[in-house]
Each structure stands twice: as C-alpha cells, then as structure tokens.
Coordinates of C-alpha atoms in Angstrom, one line a residue:
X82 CA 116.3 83.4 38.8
X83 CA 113.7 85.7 38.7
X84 CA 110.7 83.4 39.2
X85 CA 113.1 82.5 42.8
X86 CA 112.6 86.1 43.7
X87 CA 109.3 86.6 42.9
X88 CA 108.6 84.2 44.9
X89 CA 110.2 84.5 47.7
X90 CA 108.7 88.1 47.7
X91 CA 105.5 86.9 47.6
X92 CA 106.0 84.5 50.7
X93 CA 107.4 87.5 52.4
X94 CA 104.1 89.2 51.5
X95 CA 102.2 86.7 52.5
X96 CA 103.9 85.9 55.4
X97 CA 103.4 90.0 56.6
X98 CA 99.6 89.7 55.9
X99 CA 99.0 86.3 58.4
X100 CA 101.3 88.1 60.9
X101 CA 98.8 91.4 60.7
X102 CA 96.1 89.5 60.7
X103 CA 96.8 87.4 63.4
X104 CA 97.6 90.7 65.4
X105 CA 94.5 92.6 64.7
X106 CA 92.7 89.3 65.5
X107 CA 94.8 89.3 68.8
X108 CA 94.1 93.2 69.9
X109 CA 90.7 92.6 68.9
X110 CA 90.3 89.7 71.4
X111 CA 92.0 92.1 74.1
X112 CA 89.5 94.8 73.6
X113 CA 86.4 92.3 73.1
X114 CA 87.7 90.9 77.0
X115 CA 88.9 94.4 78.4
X116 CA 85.1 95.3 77.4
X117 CA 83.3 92.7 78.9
X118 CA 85.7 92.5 82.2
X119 CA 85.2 96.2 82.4
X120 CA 81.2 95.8 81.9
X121 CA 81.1 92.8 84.4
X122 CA 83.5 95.5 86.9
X123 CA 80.8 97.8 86.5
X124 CA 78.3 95.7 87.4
X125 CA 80.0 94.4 90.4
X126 CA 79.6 98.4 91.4
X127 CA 76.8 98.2 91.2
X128 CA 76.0 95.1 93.4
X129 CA 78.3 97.0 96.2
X130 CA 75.9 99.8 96.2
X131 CA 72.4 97.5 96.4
X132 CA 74.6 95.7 99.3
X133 CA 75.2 98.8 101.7
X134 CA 71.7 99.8 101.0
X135 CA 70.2 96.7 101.3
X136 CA 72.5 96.8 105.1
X137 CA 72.5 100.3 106.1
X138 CA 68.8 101.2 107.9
X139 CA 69.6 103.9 110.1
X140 CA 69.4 107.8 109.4
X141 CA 73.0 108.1 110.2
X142 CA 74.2 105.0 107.6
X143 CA 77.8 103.7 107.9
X144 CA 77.6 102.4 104.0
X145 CA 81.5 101.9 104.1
X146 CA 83.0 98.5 104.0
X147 CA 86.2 100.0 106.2
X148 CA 88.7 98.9 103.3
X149 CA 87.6 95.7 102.9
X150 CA 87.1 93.9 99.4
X151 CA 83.9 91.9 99.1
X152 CA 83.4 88.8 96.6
X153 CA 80.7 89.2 93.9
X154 CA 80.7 86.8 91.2
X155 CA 83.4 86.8 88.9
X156 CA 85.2 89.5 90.8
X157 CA 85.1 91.8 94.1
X158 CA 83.9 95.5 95.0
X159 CA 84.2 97.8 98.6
X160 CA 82.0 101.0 99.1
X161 CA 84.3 103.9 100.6
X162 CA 82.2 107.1 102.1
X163 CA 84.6 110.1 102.9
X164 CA 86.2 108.6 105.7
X165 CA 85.6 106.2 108.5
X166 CA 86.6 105.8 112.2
X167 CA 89.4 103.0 111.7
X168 CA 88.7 102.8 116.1
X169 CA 85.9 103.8 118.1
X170 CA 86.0 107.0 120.0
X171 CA 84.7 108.2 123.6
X172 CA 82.2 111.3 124.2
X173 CA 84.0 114.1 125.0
X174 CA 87.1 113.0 123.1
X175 CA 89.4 116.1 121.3
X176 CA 90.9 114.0 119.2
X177 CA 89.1 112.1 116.1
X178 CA 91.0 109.5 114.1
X179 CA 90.0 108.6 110.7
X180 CA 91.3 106.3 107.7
X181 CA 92.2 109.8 105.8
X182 CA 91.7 113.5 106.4
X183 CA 92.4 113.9 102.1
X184 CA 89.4 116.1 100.8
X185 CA 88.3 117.7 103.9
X186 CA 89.2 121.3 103.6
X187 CA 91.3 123.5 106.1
X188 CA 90.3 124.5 109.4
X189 CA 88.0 125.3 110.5
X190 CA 85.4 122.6 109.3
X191 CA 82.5 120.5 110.0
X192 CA 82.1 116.8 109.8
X193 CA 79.2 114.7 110.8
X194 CA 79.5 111.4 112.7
X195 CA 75.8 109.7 113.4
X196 CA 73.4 112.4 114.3
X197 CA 76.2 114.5 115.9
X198 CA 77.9 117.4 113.6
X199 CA 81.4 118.4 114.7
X200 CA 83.1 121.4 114.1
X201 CA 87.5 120.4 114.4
X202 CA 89.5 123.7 114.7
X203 CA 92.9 121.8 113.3
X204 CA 93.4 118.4 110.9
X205 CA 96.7 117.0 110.3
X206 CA 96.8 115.3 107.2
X207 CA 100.1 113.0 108.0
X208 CA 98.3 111.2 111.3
X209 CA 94.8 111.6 109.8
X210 CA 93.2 113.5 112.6
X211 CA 90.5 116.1 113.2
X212 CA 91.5 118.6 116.6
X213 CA 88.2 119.1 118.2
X214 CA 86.7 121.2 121.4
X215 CA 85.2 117.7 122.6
X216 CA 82.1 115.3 121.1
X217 CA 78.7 114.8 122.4
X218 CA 78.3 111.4 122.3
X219 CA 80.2 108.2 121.5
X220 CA 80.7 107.2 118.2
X221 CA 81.6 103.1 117.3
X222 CA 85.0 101.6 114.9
X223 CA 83.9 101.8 111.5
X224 CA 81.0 104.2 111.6
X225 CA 81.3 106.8 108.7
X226 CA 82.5 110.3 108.6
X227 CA 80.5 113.0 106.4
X228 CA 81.2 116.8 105.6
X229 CA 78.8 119.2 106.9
X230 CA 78.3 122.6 106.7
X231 CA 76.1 125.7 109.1
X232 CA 74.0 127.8 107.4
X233 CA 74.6 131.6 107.4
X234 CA 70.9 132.6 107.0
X235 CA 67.7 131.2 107.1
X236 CA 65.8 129.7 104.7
X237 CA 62.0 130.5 103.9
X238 CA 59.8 127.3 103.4
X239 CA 58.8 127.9 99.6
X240 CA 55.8 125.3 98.7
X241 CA 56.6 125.9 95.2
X242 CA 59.5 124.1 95.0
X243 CA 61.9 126.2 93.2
X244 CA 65.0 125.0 90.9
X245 CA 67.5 127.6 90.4
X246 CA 67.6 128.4 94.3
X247 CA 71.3 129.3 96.3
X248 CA 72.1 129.2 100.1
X249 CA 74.9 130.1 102.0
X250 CA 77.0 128.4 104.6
X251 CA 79.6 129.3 106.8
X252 CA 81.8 126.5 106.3
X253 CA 84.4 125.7 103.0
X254 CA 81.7 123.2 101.1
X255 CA 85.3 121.1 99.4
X256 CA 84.3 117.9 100.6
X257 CA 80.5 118.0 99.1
X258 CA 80.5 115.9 95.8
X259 CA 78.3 118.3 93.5
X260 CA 76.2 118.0 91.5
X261 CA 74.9 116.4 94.4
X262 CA 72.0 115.9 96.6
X263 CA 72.7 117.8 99.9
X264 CA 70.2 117.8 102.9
X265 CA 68.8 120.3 105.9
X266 CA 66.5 118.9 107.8
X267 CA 64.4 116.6 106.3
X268 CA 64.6 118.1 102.9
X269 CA 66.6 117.3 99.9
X270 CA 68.5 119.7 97.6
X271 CA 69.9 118.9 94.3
X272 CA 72.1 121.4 93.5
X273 CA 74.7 121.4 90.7
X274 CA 77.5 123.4 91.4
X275 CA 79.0 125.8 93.9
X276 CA 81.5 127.9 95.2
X277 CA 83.7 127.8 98.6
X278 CA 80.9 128.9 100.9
X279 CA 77.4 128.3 98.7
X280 CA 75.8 125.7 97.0
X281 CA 74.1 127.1 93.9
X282 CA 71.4 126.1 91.0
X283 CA 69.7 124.0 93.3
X284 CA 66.2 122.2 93.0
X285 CA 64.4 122.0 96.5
X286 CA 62.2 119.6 97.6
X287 CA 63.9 116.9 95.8
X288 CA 63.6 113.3 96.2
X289 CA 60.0 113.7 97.1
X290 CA 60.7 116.1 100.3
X291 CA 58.7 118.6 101.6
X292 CA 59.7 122.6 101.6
X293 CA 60.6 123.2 105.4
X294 CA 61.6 126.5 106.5
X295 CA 65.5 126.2 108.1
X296 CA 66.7 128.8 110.9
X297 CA 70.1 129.9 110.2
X298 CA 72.5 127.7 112.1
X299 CA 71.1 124.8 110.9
X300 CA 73.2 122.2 109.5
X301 CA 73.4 120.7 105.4
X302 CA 75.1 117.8 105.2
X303 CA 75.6 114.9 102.3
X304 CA 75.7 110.8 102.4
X305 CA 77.8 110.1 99.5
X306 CA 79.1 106.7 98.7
X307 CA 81.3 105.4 96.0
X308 CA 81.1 101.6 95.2
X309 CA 85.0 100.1 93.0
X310 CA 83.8 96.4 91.5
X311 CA 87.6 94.9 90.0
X312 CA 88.1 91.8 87.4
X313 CA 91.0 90.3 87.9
X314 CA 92.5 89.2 84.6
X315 CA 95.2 86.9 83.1
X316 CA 95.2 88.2 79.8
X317 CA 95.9 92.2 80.8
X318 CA 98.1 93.4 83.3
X319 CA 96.6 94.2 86.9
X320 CA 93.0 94.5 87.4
X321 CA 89.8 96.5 85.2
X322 CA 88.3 98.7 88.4
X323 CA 85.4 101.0 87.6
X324 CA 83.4 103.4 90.1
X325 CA 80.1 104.2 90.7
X326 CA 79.5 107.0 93.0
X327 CA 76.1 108.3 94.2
X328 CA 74.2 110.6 97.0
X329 CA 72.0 109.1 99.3
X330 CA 69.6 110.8 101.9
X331 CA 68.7 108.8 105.6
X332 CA 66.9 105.9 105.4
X333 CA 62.9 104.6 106.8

C-alpha cells in the first residue's frame, strides 16, 4: 500500500515539474516575441522619422502624417507634430481649427503655421480651436501647427558659443518639448530645461549654427516630431507601440 502512494506522489511530483516547466518555457517564449515585436516597433519608428525627412524640404516642414498609419514591413508607424490643420484656412481668418488644442497652454499664446507666427487670445479645448485677431497669409489642410514664443529682450551675438546660457520670453513655453532644440533666427539652442516663461541651461550655436544677435520681439520656435511604429500580434493582446520623438530645425 505504501509503494501505491509513493508512487502516486511521485507522479504528482512529476507531473507539477512538466507543468512548471512547460510554463516558464511558455512565458519565456512570450517575452523572447514581446522583445523582438517591440525591437522590430521600434525600428518601424524609426523608418517613420527617415520618411517625413526624407519628404519634408521646406523651412516650414509639415512632418505629420494627419492621423494616418503607414505600412512598414512587418508592421505600421504615423509621425504626429503638435497639431495639424485637419482643413485649410483663409488669410485673414479668426478662427483656426486644429486636430487637438491638448498641450498648448492658456491664452494668450503663440503658435506657428509655415513662416507665419500667430498669437490666439482664446482656445477652446472641446471644438479644438485657436481665437485669433486674423492671419497673414493662407495656410493649406494638413500643414502643421508649432508653439512659439516672443522674446522679452534681446539677445547679444556671443561668438563663443556659450552652454549654460538662459533667455526669456513673453509667452507660457508648455508646449516646447525640453530638453530640446529651440530656434530664433537661424540659430539653434539646445537647452535642457525651463520654466513657464524661460528656457534655461542652453548651448547656443548648436547644430552647427552661427551666434546671431536677436532683437527683442523676435520669435523662438521648435519642430518637434514624434514617430509610433506598432506590431500587431497574435500571441499578446492588442498591439507593441513604441515612440520615438525628436527636434528638428528647417531644412536646405
């Protein structure tokens, strides 16, 4: 009788170890696919950012793909800036529509559209509109919608090129993405953090850029971009996304 129990224990241990094993083996595979579907998502990124370069020439560039997913290999990707112009708009118009007012901060504000910066006096944040006195020029569906800010002061041309530098604005910098390149003119500033009306611990002429002195009024702005590749998968639930975001000044 006792031999019968002893053995039937045994299969019972035995019978736990295949089922542990064959779990850890199972997780193992998950994680071993989740890896390589996430590395291949990243990737994918990656492409999506190489495409709106490789299609965006103009020093005003509409990198976003408006919503729209693109195919890449094994998967799919779409490159959102801040916002876009979901329909075209009229010079002169009050009234800008975009796909989402979210991140821009309370009035009042700049934006830039093109080579035209904007200041809007109200946004609603339910209808996704910008209130403005009226815009210069005409500005086409899709094109891309960037946060700007006005300088408060000037700022000296410094040949030297100094890191560690601060300068104010007049506008709330919450939609900048710092650390971040920002740019004035035709020069580049990579600065690393801030505070609701500076940008601080920045390195100017970056990028290559020449010191330039700025009047005060003049106008920082920032192209930033952020490129979502996706896997689509059988084996987990819903889809491995991952992001690649990134700064980038006007094109030649």
């Amino acid at each position: 009788g006792l031999s019968i129990v002893a053995t039937i224990l045994a299969l019972l241990m035995f019978s736990l170890f295949i089922a542990v094993a064959v779990s850890l083996v199972t997780t193992g595979a998950h994680i071993g696919v989740q890896e390589t579907q996430g590395d291949q998502a990243f990737y994918i990124a990656e492409g999506g950012i190489q495409y709106t370069l490789a299609k965006n020439s103009a020093n005003s560039p509409n990198y976003s793909t408006h919503g729209a997913w693109i195919p890449l290999g094994a998967g799919e990707f779409k490159v959102d800036t801040p916002t876009y112009l979901p329909s075209a708009i009229a010079s002169g118009a009050t009234s800008i529509s975009v796909d989402s007012t979210d991140g821009f901060p309370a009035p009042p504000g700049r934006i830039k559209i093109d080579d035209e910066f904007i200041q809007y006096t109200a946004k609603n944040d339910i209808t996704d509109t910008f209130t403005v006195n009226a815009t210069s020029a005409a500005h086409n569906q899709y094109n891309s919608v960037y946060p700007a800010a006005k300088l408060s002061a000037a700022i000296a041309a410094d040949p030297s090129c100094p890191s560690g530098f601060t300068f104010s604005v007049d506008d709330d910098t919450g939609a900048f993405v710092i650390p971040g390149a920002i740019f004035i003119d035709n020069e580049f500033f990579f600065c690393r953090s801030k505070t609701a009306n500076s940008f601080q611990d920045c390195q100017r002429c970056y990028a290559g850029s020449s010191s330039a002195a700025h009047p005060g009024g003049r106008y920082a702005s920032q192209y930033n971009i952020k490129s979502t590749g996706r896997i689509t998968t059988n084996i987990l639930s819903g889809d491995i996304k991952r992001v690649v975001q990134i700064n980038v000044g006007p094109l030649p």
